[in-house]
Coordinates of C-alpha atoms in Angstrom, one line a residue:
Chain A
M1 CA -11.6 7.3 -5.8
S2 CA -11.7 9.2 -2.4
Y3 CA -8.6 10.7 -1.1
L4 CA -7.7 8.0 1.0
G5 CA -7.8 5.6 -1.7
K6 CA -5.4 7.6 -4.0
I7 CA -3.2 7.4 -1.1
F8 CA -3.4 3.9 -0.9
A9 CA -3.3 3.6 -4.7
I10 CA 0.3 5.0 -4.6
A11 CA 1.7 2.7 -1.8
Y12 CA 0.1 -0.2 -3.4
K13 CA 1.7 0.8 -6.6
D14 CA 5.2 1.1 -4.6
L15 CA 4.5 -2.1 -3.3
L16 CA 4.0 -4.1 -6.4
H17 CA 7.0 -2.5 -8.1
E18 CA 8.8 -3.7 -5.3
Y19 CA 7.6 -7.3 -5.3
R20 CA 8.4 -7.3 -9.1
S21 CA 11.9 -5.5 -9.0
R22 CA 12.7 -6.9 -5.5
E23 CA 15.5 -3.9 -5.6
T24 CA 15.3 -2.0 -2.6
I25 CA 14.3 -4.7 0.2
T26 CA 16.9 -7.0 -0.8
T27 CA 19.4 -4.0 -0.6
M28 CA 18.1 -3.3 2.6
M29 CA 17.7 -6.5 4.2
I30 CA 21.4 -7.4 3.4
F31 CA 22.8 -4.6 4.6
S32 CA 20.8 -4.8 7.6
F33 CA 21.9 -8.5 8.3
L34 CA 25.2 -7.6 7.7
V35 CA 25.6 -4.9 10.3
V36 CA 24.1 -7.4 12.7
V37 CA 26.5 -10.0 11.9
I38 CA 29.4 -8.3 11.9
F39 CA 28.8 -6.5 15.4
N40 CA 28.1 -10.1 16.6
F41 CA 31.6 -11.1 16.2
T42 CA 32.9 -8.4 18.3
F43 CA 30.9 -9.2 21.3
D44 CA 30.4 -12.3 23.4
P45 CA 27.0 -13.0 23.1
G46 CA 25.0 -12.3 26.1
S47 CA 28.0 -10.2 27.9
S48 CA 27.7 -7.0 29.5
Y49 CA 29.5 -5.4 26.8
A50 CA 26.7 -6.8 24.1
L51 CA 23.9 -5.5 26.4
E52 CA 25.4 -2.0 26.4
A53 CA 25.9 -2.0 22.5
A54 CA 23.0 -3.7 21.4
P55 CA 20.2 -0.7 21.2
G56 CA 22.9 1.4 19.4
I57 CA 23.7 -1.8 17.0
I58 CA 20.2 -2.7 16.0
W59 CA 19.4 1.2 15.3
V60 CA 22.6 1.2 13.2
A61 CA 21.1 -1.6 11.3
F62 CA 17.6 -0.1 11.1
T63 CA 18.7 3.4 10.1
F64 CA 21.1 2.9 7.6
S65 CA 19.1 0.1 5.8
G66 CA 16.2 2.2 6.1
M67 CA 18.3 5.1 4.2
L68 CA 19.0 2.7 1.5
G69 CA 15.3 2.3 1.0
L70 CA 14.7 6.1 1.2
N71 CA 17.3 6.9 -1.7
R72 CA 15.6 4.6 -3.8
S73 CA 12.2 5.7 -2.8
F74 CA 11.8 8.3 -5.7
I75 CA 15.0 7.0 -7.9
Y76 CA 12.5 4.8 -9.8
E77 CA 10.1 7.6 -10.2
I78 CA 12.0 10.0 -12.0
D79 CA 13.3 7.3 -14.2
K80 CA 11.0 7.5 -16.6
G81 CA 9.3 10.9 -15.3
C82 CA 6.6 8.7 -13.6
F83 CA 6.8 11.3 -10.8
H84 CA 5.8 13.8 -13.2
G85 CA 2.8 11.8 -13.9
L86 CA 2.2 11.7 -10.3
L87 CA 2.3 15.6 -10.2
L88 CA 0.1 15.6 -13.1
S89 CA -2.5 14.0 -11.6
P90 CA -5.5 15.9 -9.7
I91 CA -4.7 15.1 -6.5
D92 CA -3.3 16.8 -3.7
R93 CA 0.3 16.8 -3.8
G94 CA 0.1 15.9 0.2
A95 CA -1.6 12.9 -0.9
I96 CA 1.5 11.7 -3.0
Y97 CA 3.9 12.4 -0.1
L98 CA 1.6 10.3 2.3
G99 CA 1.5 7.5 -0.2
K100 CA 5.2 7.5 -0.9
M101 CA 5.7 7.5 3.0
I102 CA 3.3 4.7 3.8
G103 CA 5.3 2.4 1.2
N104 CA 8.5 3.4 2.7
I105 CA 7.1 2.6 6.0
I106 CA 6.0 -0.9 5.0
F107 CA 9.5 -1.4 3.2
M108 CA 11.3 -0.2 6.8
T109 CA 9.2 -2.5 8.7
L110 CA 9.4 -5.5 6.8
V111 CA 13.0 -5.1 7.2
E112 CA 12.9 -4.5 10.8
L113 CA 10.7 -7.4 11.6
L114 CA 13.5 -9.9 9.6
T115 CA 16.2 -8.5 11.0
L116 CA 14.7 -8.6 14.7
P117 CA 14.8 -12.5 15.3
L118 CA 18.6 -12.4 13.6
F119 CA 19.2 -9.9 16.2
I120 CA 18.1 -11.3 19.3
I121 CA 19.0 -15.4 18.4
L122 CA 22.7 -13.6 17.4
F123 CA 23.1 -11.4 20.9
N124 CA 21.1 -14.0 23.1
L125 CA 18.7 -11.5 24.3
Q126 CA 15.6 -12.0 26.4
F127 CA 13.0 -9.6 24.9
S128 CA 10.2 -12.1 25.5
D129 CA 8.3 -9.7 28.1
F130 CA 9.1 -6.6 25.9
L131 CA 8.4 -7.8 22.6
L132 CA 5.1 -5.7 22.0
P133 CA 6.9 -2.5 23.7
L134 CA 9.9 -3.3 21.3
L135 CA 7.5 -3.4 18.1
L136 CA 5.6 -0.5 19.5
I137 CA 9.1 1.8 19.9
I138 CA 10.2 0.4 16.4
F139 CA 6.8 1.4 14.6
L140 CA 6.8 5.2 16.4
A141 CA 10.5 5.5 15.0
T142 CA 10.1 4.2 11.8
I143 CA 7.4 6.7 11.1
G144 CA 9.2 9.5 12.3
F145 CA 12.1 8.5 10.3
A146 CA 10.0 7.7 7.0
A147 CA 8.1 11.1 7.6
V148 CA 11.3 13.0 7.3
G149 CA 12.9 10.8 4.7
T150 CA 10.3 10.6 2.2
L151 CA 10.5 14.7 2.0
F152 CA 14.3 14.6 2.3
S153 CA 14.4 12.0 -0.6
A154 CA 12.2 14.0 -2.9
I155 CA 14.5 17.1 -2.4
A156 CA 17.5 14.7 -2.9
V157 CA 16.7 12.8 -5.9
N158 CA 17.4 15.8 -7.9
T159 CA 20.4 16.6 -7.0
K160 CA 23.9 15.3 -8.2
A161 CA 25.2 13.5 -5.2
R162 CA 21.9 12.3 -4.1
E163 CA 23.6 9.3 -2.2
I164 CA 25.4 11.5 0.0
M165 CA 22.8 14.7 0.3
L166 CA 20.0 12.4 1.7
P167 CA 22.1 11.5 5.2
I168 CA 23.4 14.9 5.3
L169 CA 20.1 16.2 5.2
L170 CA 18.1 13.5 7.2
F171 CA 20.2 12.6 10.0
P172 CA 20.6 16.0 11.7
V173 CA 16.6 16.0 11.5
V174 CA 16.1 12.9 12.7
V175 CA 18.3 13.1 15.9
P176 CA 15.6 13.1 18.2
V177 CA 13.9 10.1 16.6
I178 CA 17.1 8.0 16.9
L179 CA 18.1 9.0 20.6
S180 CA 14.8 8.2 21.6
A181 CA 14.7 4.6 19.8
V182 CA 18.0 4.0 20.9
N183 CA 17.3 5.0 24.8
A184 CA 14.4 3.3 25.0
T185 CA 15.2 0.3 23.3
G186 CA 18.0 0.3 25.7
G187 CA 15.4 0.7 28.6
L188 CA 13.5 -2.2 27.6
L189 CA 16.9 -4.3 27.7
R190 CA 17.9 -3.2 31.4
S191 CA 14.5 -3.7 32.6
D192 CA 14.1 -0.2 33.5
D193 CA 10.8 1.3 34.9
W194 CA 8.4 1.8 31.9
N195 CA 7.6 5.2 32.9
Q196 CA 11.0 6.1 32.1
V197 CA 10.9 4.0 28.7
F198 CA 7.9 6.0 28.0
A199 CA 9.3 9.3 28.3
W200 CA 11.0 8.4 25.4
V201 CA 8.0 7.0 23.7
R202 CA 6.2 10.2 24.1
I203 CA 9.5 12.1 22.4
L204 CA 8.8 9.8 19.3
L205 CA 4.9 10.4 19.5
A206 CA 5.1 13.7 19.2
F207 CA 8.0 13.7 16.8
D208 CA 5.5 11.7 14.5
V209 CA 2.6 13.9 15.0
I210 CA 4.6 17.2 14.0
F211 CA 7.0 16.1 11.5
V212 CA 4.0 14.1 9.5
A213 CA 2.3 17.2 9.6
I214 CA 5.2 19.5 8.4
C215 CA 6.4 17.0 6.0
Y216 CA 2.8 16.8 4.4
A217 CA 2.3 20.5 4.1
T218 CA 5.6 21.5 2.7
F219 CA 5.5 18.8 0.1
E220 CA 4.0 20.7 -2.4
Y221 CA 6.9 23.4 -2.4
V222 CA 9.5 20.8 -2.7
V223 CA 8.3 19.0 -5.6
E224 CA 7.0 22.2 -7.7
E225 CA 10.0 24.4 -9.2
Chain B
M1 CA -9.7 29.7 -24.0
I2 CA -6.5 30.0 -22.7
V3 CA -5.1 33.4 -22.0
V4 CA -1.3 33.8 -21.0
K5 CA -0.3 37.3 -19.4
N6 CA 3.2 38.7 -18.9
L7 CA 4.4 35.1 -18.1
T8 CA 8.2 35.3 -17.2
K9 CA 10.2 32.3 -15.8
S10 CA 14.0 32.7 -14.0
F11 CA 16.3 30.4 -13.0
G12 CA 18.7 32.1 -11.0
T13 CA 19.7 35.0 -13.3
H14 CA 18.7 32.8 -16.2
Y15 CA 15.4 34.3 -17.9
A16 CA 13.7 31.1 -19.9
L17 CA 10.4 33.0 -20.6
R18 CA 10.3 36.8 -20.9
G19 CA 7.0 38.1 -21.0
I20 CA 4.9 35.6 -23.0
N21 CA 1.5 37.0 -23.9
L22 CA -0.9 34.4 -25.9
E23 CA -4.7 33.9 -26.3
I24 CA -5.5 30.4 -27.4
P25 CA -9.3 29.9 -28.3
T26 CA -10.9 26.6 -27.2
G27 CA -10.7 23.7 -29.9
T28 CA -7.5 25.4 -31.1
F29 CA -4.4 23.1 -32.6
L30 CA -1.2 25.6 -31.9
S31 CA 2.3 24.4 -33.0
I32 CA 5.1 25.8 -31.2
F33 CA 8.3 26.0 -33.0
G34 CA 11.7 27.1 -31.9
P35 CA 15.4 26.4 -31.4
N36 CA 16.9 24.6 -28.2
G37 CA 16.5 27.0 -25.4
A38 CA 13.9 29.2 -26.3
G39 CA 11.6 28.1 -23.6
K40 CA 9.1 25.9 -25.2
T41 CA 9.3 23.2 -22.8
T42 CA 9.3 25.6 -19.8
F43 CA 6.1 27.0 -21.3
I44 CA 4.5 23.6 -21.2
R45 CA 5.9 22.9 -18.0
I46 CA 4.0 25.8 -16.4
L47 CA 0.9 25.4 -18.4
S48 CA 0.7 21.7 -16.7
T49 CA 1.3 23.1 -13.5
L50 CA 4.5 21.3 -13.2
S51 CA 6.1 24.7 -12.8
R52 CA 5.4 27.8 -11.1
P53 CA 5.6 30.9 -13.2
S54 CA 8.5 33.9 -11.9
T55 CA 5.6 36.6 -12.7
G56 CA 2.2 36.6 -15.0
E57 CA -0.8 35.1 -14.8
I58 CA -2.7 32.2 -17.0
Y59 CA -6.3 31.8 -17.2
F60 CA -8.2 28.9 -18.3
D61 CA -11.9 29.9 -19.0
D62 CA -11.3 33.0 -16.9
K63 CA -10.1 30.9 -14.1
N64 CA -6.7 31.9 -12.7
L65 CA -4.2 28.9 -13.0
R66 CA -2.6 29.7 -9.6
D67 CA -6.2 29.1 -8.0
H68 CA -7.4 26.2 -9.7
A69 CA -4.6 23.8 -10.5
E70 CA -5.7 20.8 -9.1
S71 CA -9.0 20.8 -10.8
F72 CA -7.5 22.1 -14.0
R73 CA -5.0 19.1 -14.2
Q74 CA -8.1 16.9 -14.2
R75 CA -8.6 18.4 -17.7
I76 CA -5.4 18.4 -19.3
G77 CA -3.4 15.1 -20.8
V78 CA 0.3 16.0 -21.3
I79 CA 2.7 13.7 -23.4
G80 CA 6.3 14.6 -23.0
H81 CA 9.8 13.4 -23.7
S82 CA 9.3 10.8 -21.1
T83 CA 6.5 8.4 -20.9
F84 CA 5.4 8.4 -17.1
L85 CA 4.9 4.6 -17.6
Y86 CA 6.9 2.3 -14.7
D87 CA 8.4 -0.7 -16.2
E88 CA 7.6 -3.2 -13.8
L89 CA 4.2 -2.9 -14.3
T90 CA 2.1 -4.3 -17.0
A91 CA 0.3 -2.1 -19.5
F92 CA -3.2 -2.6 -17.8
E93 CA -1.7 -1.8 -14.5
N94 CA 0.2 1.4 -15.5
L95 CA -3.3 2.6 -17.2
Q96 CA -5.2 1.3 -14.0
F97 CA -3.3 3.4 -11.6
Y98 CA -3.7 6.5 -13.7
A99 CA -7.7 5.6 -13.7
K100 CA -7.6 5.7 -9.9
L101 CA -5.8 8.9 -9.5
Y102 CA -7.9 10.3 -11.8
S103 CA -10.7 9.0 -10.2
L104 CA -12.3 7.3 -13.4
P105 CA -15.9 5.6 -13.2
D106 CA -15.7 2.2 -15.1
A107 CA -12.3 2.3 -15.3
R108 CA -11.6 -1.6 -16.3
K109 CA -14.0 -0.6 -19.6
R110 CA -12.1 2.8 -20.3
I111 CA -8.7 1.1 -20.1
Q112 CA -9.8 -1.6 -22.5
Q113 CA -11.1 0.9 -25.0
A114 CA -7.9 3.1 -24.4
L115 CA -5.5 0.2 -25.2
E116 CA -7.7 -0.9 -28.2
E117 CA -7.2 2.8 -29.6
V118 CA -3.9 2.8 -29.4
G119 CA -3.4 -1.4 -30.9
L120 CA -2.0 -2.6 -27.4
L121 CA -4.8 -4.6 -26.0
A122 CA -3.3 -7.5 -26.8
R123 CA -0.2 -6.8 -25.0
A124 CA -2.3 -5.4 -22.0
D125 CA -0.8 -7.7 -19.3
D126 CA 2.7 -7.4 -20.7
F127 CA 5.4 -5.6 -18.8
V128 CA 6.2 -2.2 -20.0
R129 CA 9.7 -2.8 -19.8
T130 CA 9.1 -5.4 -23.0
F131 CA 7.8 -2.7 -25.0
S132 CA 9.6 -0.9 -28.1
R133 CA 9.9 2.8 -27.8
G134 CA 7.0 3.1 -30.3
M135 CA 4.8 1.0 -28.2
Q136 CA 5.9 2.9 -25.0
Q137 CA 5.0 5.9 -26.8
R138 CA 1.6 4.5 -27.8
L139 CA 0.9 3.2 -24.4
S140 CA 1.8 7.1 -23.0
I141 CA -0.8 8.1 -25.3
A142 CA -3.5 5.9 -23.8
R143 CA -2.6 7.1 -20.5
A144 CA -2.7 11.0 -21.5
M145 CA -6.3 10.1 -23.1
L146 CA -7.7 7.7 -20.4
H147 CA -9.7 10.7 -18.9
Q148 CA -10.6 12.3 -22.3
P149 CA -8.6 15.4 -21.3
D150 CA -10.0 18.6 -23.5
I151 CA -6.7 20.3 -23.5
L152 CA -3.7 18.1 -24.7
L153 CA -0.2 19.6 -24.1
L154 CA 2.4 17.8 -26.2
D155 CA 6.0 18.1 -25.9
E156 CA 7.9 16.5 -28.8
P157 CA 5.9 13.7 -28.9
F158 CA 7.3 12.7 -32.3
T159 CA 10.7 12.2 -30.5
G160 CA 12.3 8.4 -31.1
L161 CA 9.4 6.9 -33.0
D162 CA 9.6 4.9 -36.3
Q163 CA 7.7 5.7 -39.0
H164 CA 4.8 3.4 -38.5
A165 CA 4.4 4.9 -34.9
S166 CA 5.0 8.5 -35.9
S167 CA 2.4 8.4 -38.8
M168 CA 0.2 6.6 -36.0
L169 CA 0.3 9.5 -33.7
K170 CA 0.1 12.0 -36.6
H171 CA -3.3 10.3 -37.6
W172 CA -4.4 10.3 -33.7
L173 CA -3.6 14.0 -33.5
S174 CA -5.8 14.5 -36.8
E175 CA -8.4 12.8 -34.7
L176 CA -8.4 14.9 -31.9
K177 CA -8.2 17.8 -33.7
S178 CA -11.6 17.0 -35.2
E179 CA -12.8 16.9 -31.9
K180 CA -12.3 20.2 -31.1
R181 CA -9.7 19.7 -28.1
T182 CA -7.2 22.4 -27.4
I183 CA -3.9 21.1 -28.5
L184 CA -0.4 22.7 -28.0
L185 CA 2.5 21.2 -29.9
V186 CA 5.7 21.7 -29.0
T187 CA 8.0 20.5 -32.1
H188 CA 11.3 20.8 -34.2
D189 CA 9.6 18.9 -36.9
L190 CA 8.3 21.9 -39.0
T191 CA 6.2 19.9 -41.4
H192 CA 4.5 17.6 -39.2
G193 CA 3.8 21.0 -36.7
L194 CA 2.6 23.2 -39.9
E195 CA 0.1 20.1 -41.3
L196 CA -2.1 20.1 -38.1
A197 CA -1.5 23.5 -36.6
D198 CA -4.6 26.3 -36.8
Q199 CA -2.4 28.4 -35.6
V200 CA 1.6 28.6 -34.9
A201 CA 4.2 30.5 -33.2
I202 CA 7.7 30.5 -33.1
F203 CA 9.6 30.9 -29.6
V204 CA 12.9 32.6 -29.4
R205 CA 15.0 33.0 -26.2
G206 CA 12.1 33.2 -24.3
K207 CA 9.6 35.2 -26.1
V208 CA 7.2 34.8 -28.5
A209 CA 8.7 36.0 -32.1
Y210 CA 6.1 34.9 -34.4
F211 CA 2.3 34.2 -34.0
E212 CA 0.4 33.7 -36.9
S213 CA -2.9 31.7 -37.9
A214 CA -1.9 28.6 -40.0
D215 CA -4.1 29.4 -43.1
H216 CA -1.9 32.3 -43.7
V217 CA 1.3 30.5 -43.7
D218 CA 3.1 28.5 -46.7
E219 CA 5.6 26.0 -45.5
T220 CA 8.5 26.7 -47.7
E221 CA 8.0 30.6 -46.9
F222 CA 7.4 29.5 -43.2
Q223 CA 10.7 27.4 -43.0
A224 CA 12.7 30.6 -44.6
H225 CA 11.4 33.1 -42.0
Y226 CA 11.8 30.4 -39.3
H227 CA 15.3 30.4 -39.9
K228 CA 15.4 34.1 -40.5
V229 CA 13.4 34.8 -37.0
V230 CA 15.9 32.3 -35.1
A231 CA 18.9 33.8 -36.7
A232 CA 18.0 37.1 -35.7
G233 CA 17.3 36.1 -32.0
G234 CA 13.7 37.0 -32.6
A235 CA 14.1 40.4 -33.6
A236 CA 13.2 39.8 -37.5

């Protein structure tokens, strides 16, 4: 099987495992929905306050639910030593990282796509003209978040306070992703000039390229004792 | 031939291995005994490339493990304390996943053959979470043997097995031994270990305190010697 085939075999295994257990997505969905619904109680739908706060609210929902997913990403791997099974396989450790990262991106994207309609309805937002750019921003931010999160999840899973350790490690590094995503989403909502929005998209793109490469290269050293 | 030269492994200030030197000819069954904390599992972890040595080198057929770790992993099968199996996947799906990682040709046939060998073909489509400990260990054996490795690293494989599963494992190990595979067995069970071994070693405090051909070893004398060596901290 080719290198790509092995990467997708790992991602497919994660999807199959999640399809059977439904542990990760359910937790992420409930959290994400709760954030959107609770914040909706605070603001009048369609008010200027709601418009201002909306980008922050949606990214709070996405990043924190993503954190829950990333936390679980390696937990079931270490449960019966399965992660050792992966490491003992004759594949480049970078391929394991990419397979796990793709799995995480799919889980996060799925939750985001299900949360987004609820968010748009509850906050009475007009995204119809900007739906494609918004989906692009969400996808790029998710890649950056999952790229760093997958690496740090592999580190945090071997620590005692892993639920706390992951956000402590992850958030300082993904600040550029969250900042860019919030500002780009806000720009779309305010109907800012596309060039202004695209400046943030460029940062997201650059972050994704740089951090996927760095995390891919360092994963081997992270997982070996 | 596996050659281990001056192997050490430290975790902070604690040394788990303190200069291991071993030569294991191809086709040898080596049983490694030792008390808890002697460094046996650390040794197996380094041999299986899960862990890097602090100092020292390991050569497999004159190739340095450090430089050929990935290709070496294609040649080894590992059975440890854990089964490396996913609960939410069926027995077949678990083996299919590993078959993909090992790029096995004709995987379906090979998986069915492996399941048949461990007596689990009828349970191929059942989830691993429904298996008993003994069945999971048998499936773990099928997983480890799926790619027909010529080197087997076994870390306490008898742990938690009932008598039936234990005798099945012993029978299977005897068969593998007759196929002239290199096998390293780490165990606390002196009887099982001695019965199968060509060579025996005792690890104490991260050192090889005893290394001998099994032909020269009498079980009763070995037991007495084992306790003496362990009590003396490897100095006897």
